[in-house]
């Protein structure tokens, strides 16, 4: 759609994008004038959740767990995540499940087959989707958000996880470091050993875990929809 996009963009007064990374993509891929682009980040809000509230029994999650939330598209790298989980020590996998929340699509069967091939069917749980009001409970109950996506325009899942005090391990690509800042533990794509070591380190080091938890909560407070709306309004006034 590059040609159509370029024709549309020529008629625009301004373009709003959600990250520096996406801004750079617009410049490099579509040749948009630098002066036309405004960065307005996304936001999230904190939903009240009772501390002792449990996950619904229908999800069959009876252990602690690592979490991934996102579509099953290849760039989300869920297959890479499953392979890394498979390489974790047995004692960790016996303690922590891997819960993958995301709408099933044409790529889902490939992921099912991979899990079966690796003999992880009892420890990797796929959830087709959850109600919006249920998702914060998963963030609250999870141990770590494992977000090994190879590209993000923004990375709302990372922001939501931090808002609920869930430490994040991900890749140092596209917009992910913009959202996670120095709060997330980021590795270079393909460095499975680094990811595995950081998972183990974060589990074992309670002080580091607590530090990332509270720093994440504080960082997420600066990303609000109210601020986003004010910035959009300022642009509309011009």
XYZ file of C-alpha atoms in Angstrom:
238
model
C 0.000 0.000 0.000
C 3.027 2.274 -0.114
C 1.897 4.172 -3.223
C -1.610 4.799 -1.829
C -0.162 5.870 1.514
C 2.165 8.358 -0.154
C -0.724 9.894 -2.103
C -2.801 10.248 1.063
C 0.076 11.671 3.095
C 0.659 14.463 0.575
C -2.807 15.802 1.413
C -2.335 15.725 5.183
C -1.526 18.739 7.326
C 0.039 16.624 10.054
C 0.672 13.015 11.036
C 0.366 11.710 14.598
C 2.407 8.670 15.514
C 2.964 6.878 18.816
C 6.747 6.543 19.061
C 10.100 7.797 17.768
C 10.600 4.389 16.187
C 7.426 4.691 14.121
C 8.318 8.268 13.253
C 11.613 7.051 11.820
C 9.785 4.334 9.868
C 7.458 6.925 8.354
C 10.414 9.060 7.285
C 12.532 6.199 5.947
C 9.809 4.107 4.285
C 7.330 6.720 3.111
C 9.461 9.842 2.909
C 7.151 11.915 5.100
C 8.320 15.463 5.796
C 9.858 15.607 9.258
C 7.837 18.713 10.129
C 4.546 16.912 9.531
C 5.071 14.300 12.255
C 3.978 14.640 15.869
C 4.710 11.954 18.469
C 1.915 11.351 20.955
C 2.387 8.214 23.015
C -0.376 5.859 24.070
C -1.482 5.530 27.675
C -3.155 3.189 30.110
C -5.058 3.463 33.339
C -5.091 1.378 36.492
C -8.158 -0.765 37.102
C -9.043 -1.648 40.683
C -8.378 -5.319 41.371
C -8.852 -7.085 44.680
C -5.487 -8.447 45.838
C -6.946 -11.873 46.689
C -9.035 -12.225 43.524
C -8.248 -15.461 41.686
C -8.181 -16.247 37.989
C -11.381 -17.949 36.763
C -11.173 -21.738 37.023
C -12.015 -22.161 33.317
C -8.477 -21.076 32.404
C -7.032 -24.049 34.313
C -4.003 -22.123 35.595
C -3.028 -23.863 38.812
C 0.595 -22.688 39.087
C 2.599 -19.506 38.866
C 3.193 -18.395 35.299
C 5.065 -16.253 32.794
C 2.843 -14.212 30.502
C 2.681 -13.127 26.880
C -0.174 -11.035 25.457
C -0.488 -10.390 21.741
C -1.539 -11.580 18.320
C -0.166 -14.791 16.839
C 1.448 -13.047 13.878
C 5.044 -14.120 13.065
C 6.633 -10.780 14.027
C 5.406 -11.302 17.584
C 7.918 -14.189 17.731
C 5.794 -16.482 19.900
C 7.582 -19.497 18.416
C 10.885 -18.037 19.609
C 9.383 -17.458 23.041
C 8.188 -21.069 23.258
C 11.633 -22.365 22.266
C 13.282 -20.223 24.944
C 10.799 -21.433 27.552
C 11.598 -24.996 26.522
C 15.297 -24.364 27.252
C 14.683 -23.239 30.839
C 15.758 -25.604 33.638
C 13.175 -28.250 34.498
C 12.716 -26.959 38.049
C 11.663 -23.556 36.688
C 9.293 -25.021 34.090
C 7.743 -27.241 36.750
C 7.124 -24.130 38.847
C 6.084 -21.643 36.146
C 3.716 -22.238 33.255
C 3.864 -20.150 30.085
C 0.498 -18.493 29.434
C -0.053 -17.040 25.958
C -3.101 -14.795 25.540
C -4.051 -13.824 22.004
C -6.763 -14.308 19.410
C -6.375 -17.575 17.512
C -5.733 -17.179 13.768
C -4.161 -18.995 10.810
C -0.787 -19.067 12.592
C -2.075 -20.687 15.776
C -1.868 -24.289 14.568
C 1.845 -23.812 13.858
C 2.341 -22.807 17.493
C 0.290 -25.771 18.727
C 2.451 -28.106 16.636
C 5.650 -26.589 18.024
C 4.472 -27.036 21.607
C 3.602 -30.676 20.885
C 6.975 -31.265 19.209
C 8.776 -29.882 22.275
C 6.585 -31.943 24.621
C 5.425 -28.829 26.496
C 1.672 -29.322 26.109
C 1.067 -29.469 29.853
C 3.115 -26.355 30.594
C 2.255 -23.980 27.734
C -1.317 -22.701 27.915
C -3.006 -20.857 25.053
C -5.969 -18.616 25.816
C -7.932 -17.444 22.778
C -8.979 -14.180 24.369
C -10.078 -12.710 27.679
C -12.524 -9.978 28.562
C -10.860 -6.552 28.928
C -11.750 -6.435 32.607
C -10.020 -9.800 33.163
C -6.690 -8.928 31.541
C -5.393 -6.774 34.457
C -5.820 -9.800 36.724
C -3.395 -11.768 34.540
C -0.880 -8.925 34.793
C -1.264 -8.944 38.574
C -0.910 -12.711 38.917
C 1.932 -13.320 36.432
C 5.583 -13.537 37.462
C 7.206 -11.920 34.367
C 5.959 -10.522 31.074
C 8.047 -12.187 28.348
C 7.643 -9.945 25.317
C 10.093 -11.117 22.654
C 8.398 -9.367 19.759
C 10.664 -8.437 16.841
C 8.786 -5.208 16.135
C 6.383 -2.883 17.926
C 4.910 0.410 16.814
C 4.453 1.263 20.483
C 4.182 -1.744 22.815
C 1.019 -1.216 24.840
C 1.315 -4.640 26.478
C 4.631 -3.588 28.032
C 3.110 -0.402 29.407
C 0.104 -2.250 30.825
C 2.349 -4.816 32.507
C 4.455 -2.112 34.172
C 1.307 -0.331 35.329
C 0.381 -3.413 37.336
C 3.868 -3.981 38.704
C 4.813 -6.841 36.370
C 8.524 -6.863 35.412
C 9.245 -7.063 31.682
C 11.866 -8.999 29.725
C 11.995 -8.226 26.018
C 14.074 -7.406 22.979
C 15.889 -4.128 22.448
C 14.185 -3.327 19.135
C 11.930 -0.678 17.549
C 9.840 1.170 20.153
C 10.252 -1.318 23.007
C 13.128 0.566 24.748
C 11.121 3.812 24.443
C 8.305 2.327 26.504
C 10.295 0.124 28.884
C 13.093 2.648 29.478
C 15.611 1.451 32.050
C 12.873 -0.500 33.835
C 12.674 -3.403 31.395
C 15.348 -6.043 30.983
C 16.164 -5.953 27.263
C 18.380 -8.191 25.161
C 19.378 -8.224 21.517
C 17.167 -10.388 19.247
C 18.458 -13.913 18.877
C 20.409 -13.840 22.132
C 18.480 -16.700 23.739
C 21.164 -17.298 26.346
C 20.860 -13.724 27.620
C 17.071 -14.029 27.884
C 17.284 -17.328 29.753
C 19.903 -15.997 32.165
C 17.799 -12.910 32.862
C 14.677 -14.972 33.549
C 16.598 -17.066 36.070
C 18.226 -13.961 37.578
C 14.910 -12.170 37.989
C 13.345 -15.187 39.688
C 16.269 -15.652 42.082
C 16.976 -11.994 42.905
C 14.055 -10.790 45.031
C 15.567 -7.354 45.529
C 15.955 -6.800 41.766
C 12.423 -8.088 41.191
C 10.952 -5.704 43.758
C 12.987 -2.795 42.373
C 11.765 -3.355 38.795
C 8.211 -3.816 40.009
C 7.976 -0.435 41.716
C 10.034 1.419 39.103
C 7.712 0.062 36.430
C 4.636 1.308 38.280
C 6.157 4.786 38.564
C 7.273 4.915 34.934
C 3.866 3.847 33.672
C 2.212 6.745 35.500
C 3.738 9.170 32.979
C 1.848 7.483 30.103
C -1.776 8.609 30.447
C -4.620 8.962 27.981
C -5.331 12.370 29.513
C -1.903 13.622 28.425
C -2.380 12.064 24.991
C -5.753 13.767 24.574
C -4.343 17.169 25.576
C -1.594 16.857 22.973
C -4.062 15.895 20.244
C -6.231 18.885 21.197
C -3.270 21.234 20.881
C -2.626 19.971 17.355
C -6.282 20.410 16.379
C -6.167 24.011 17.588
C -3.337 24.934 15.221
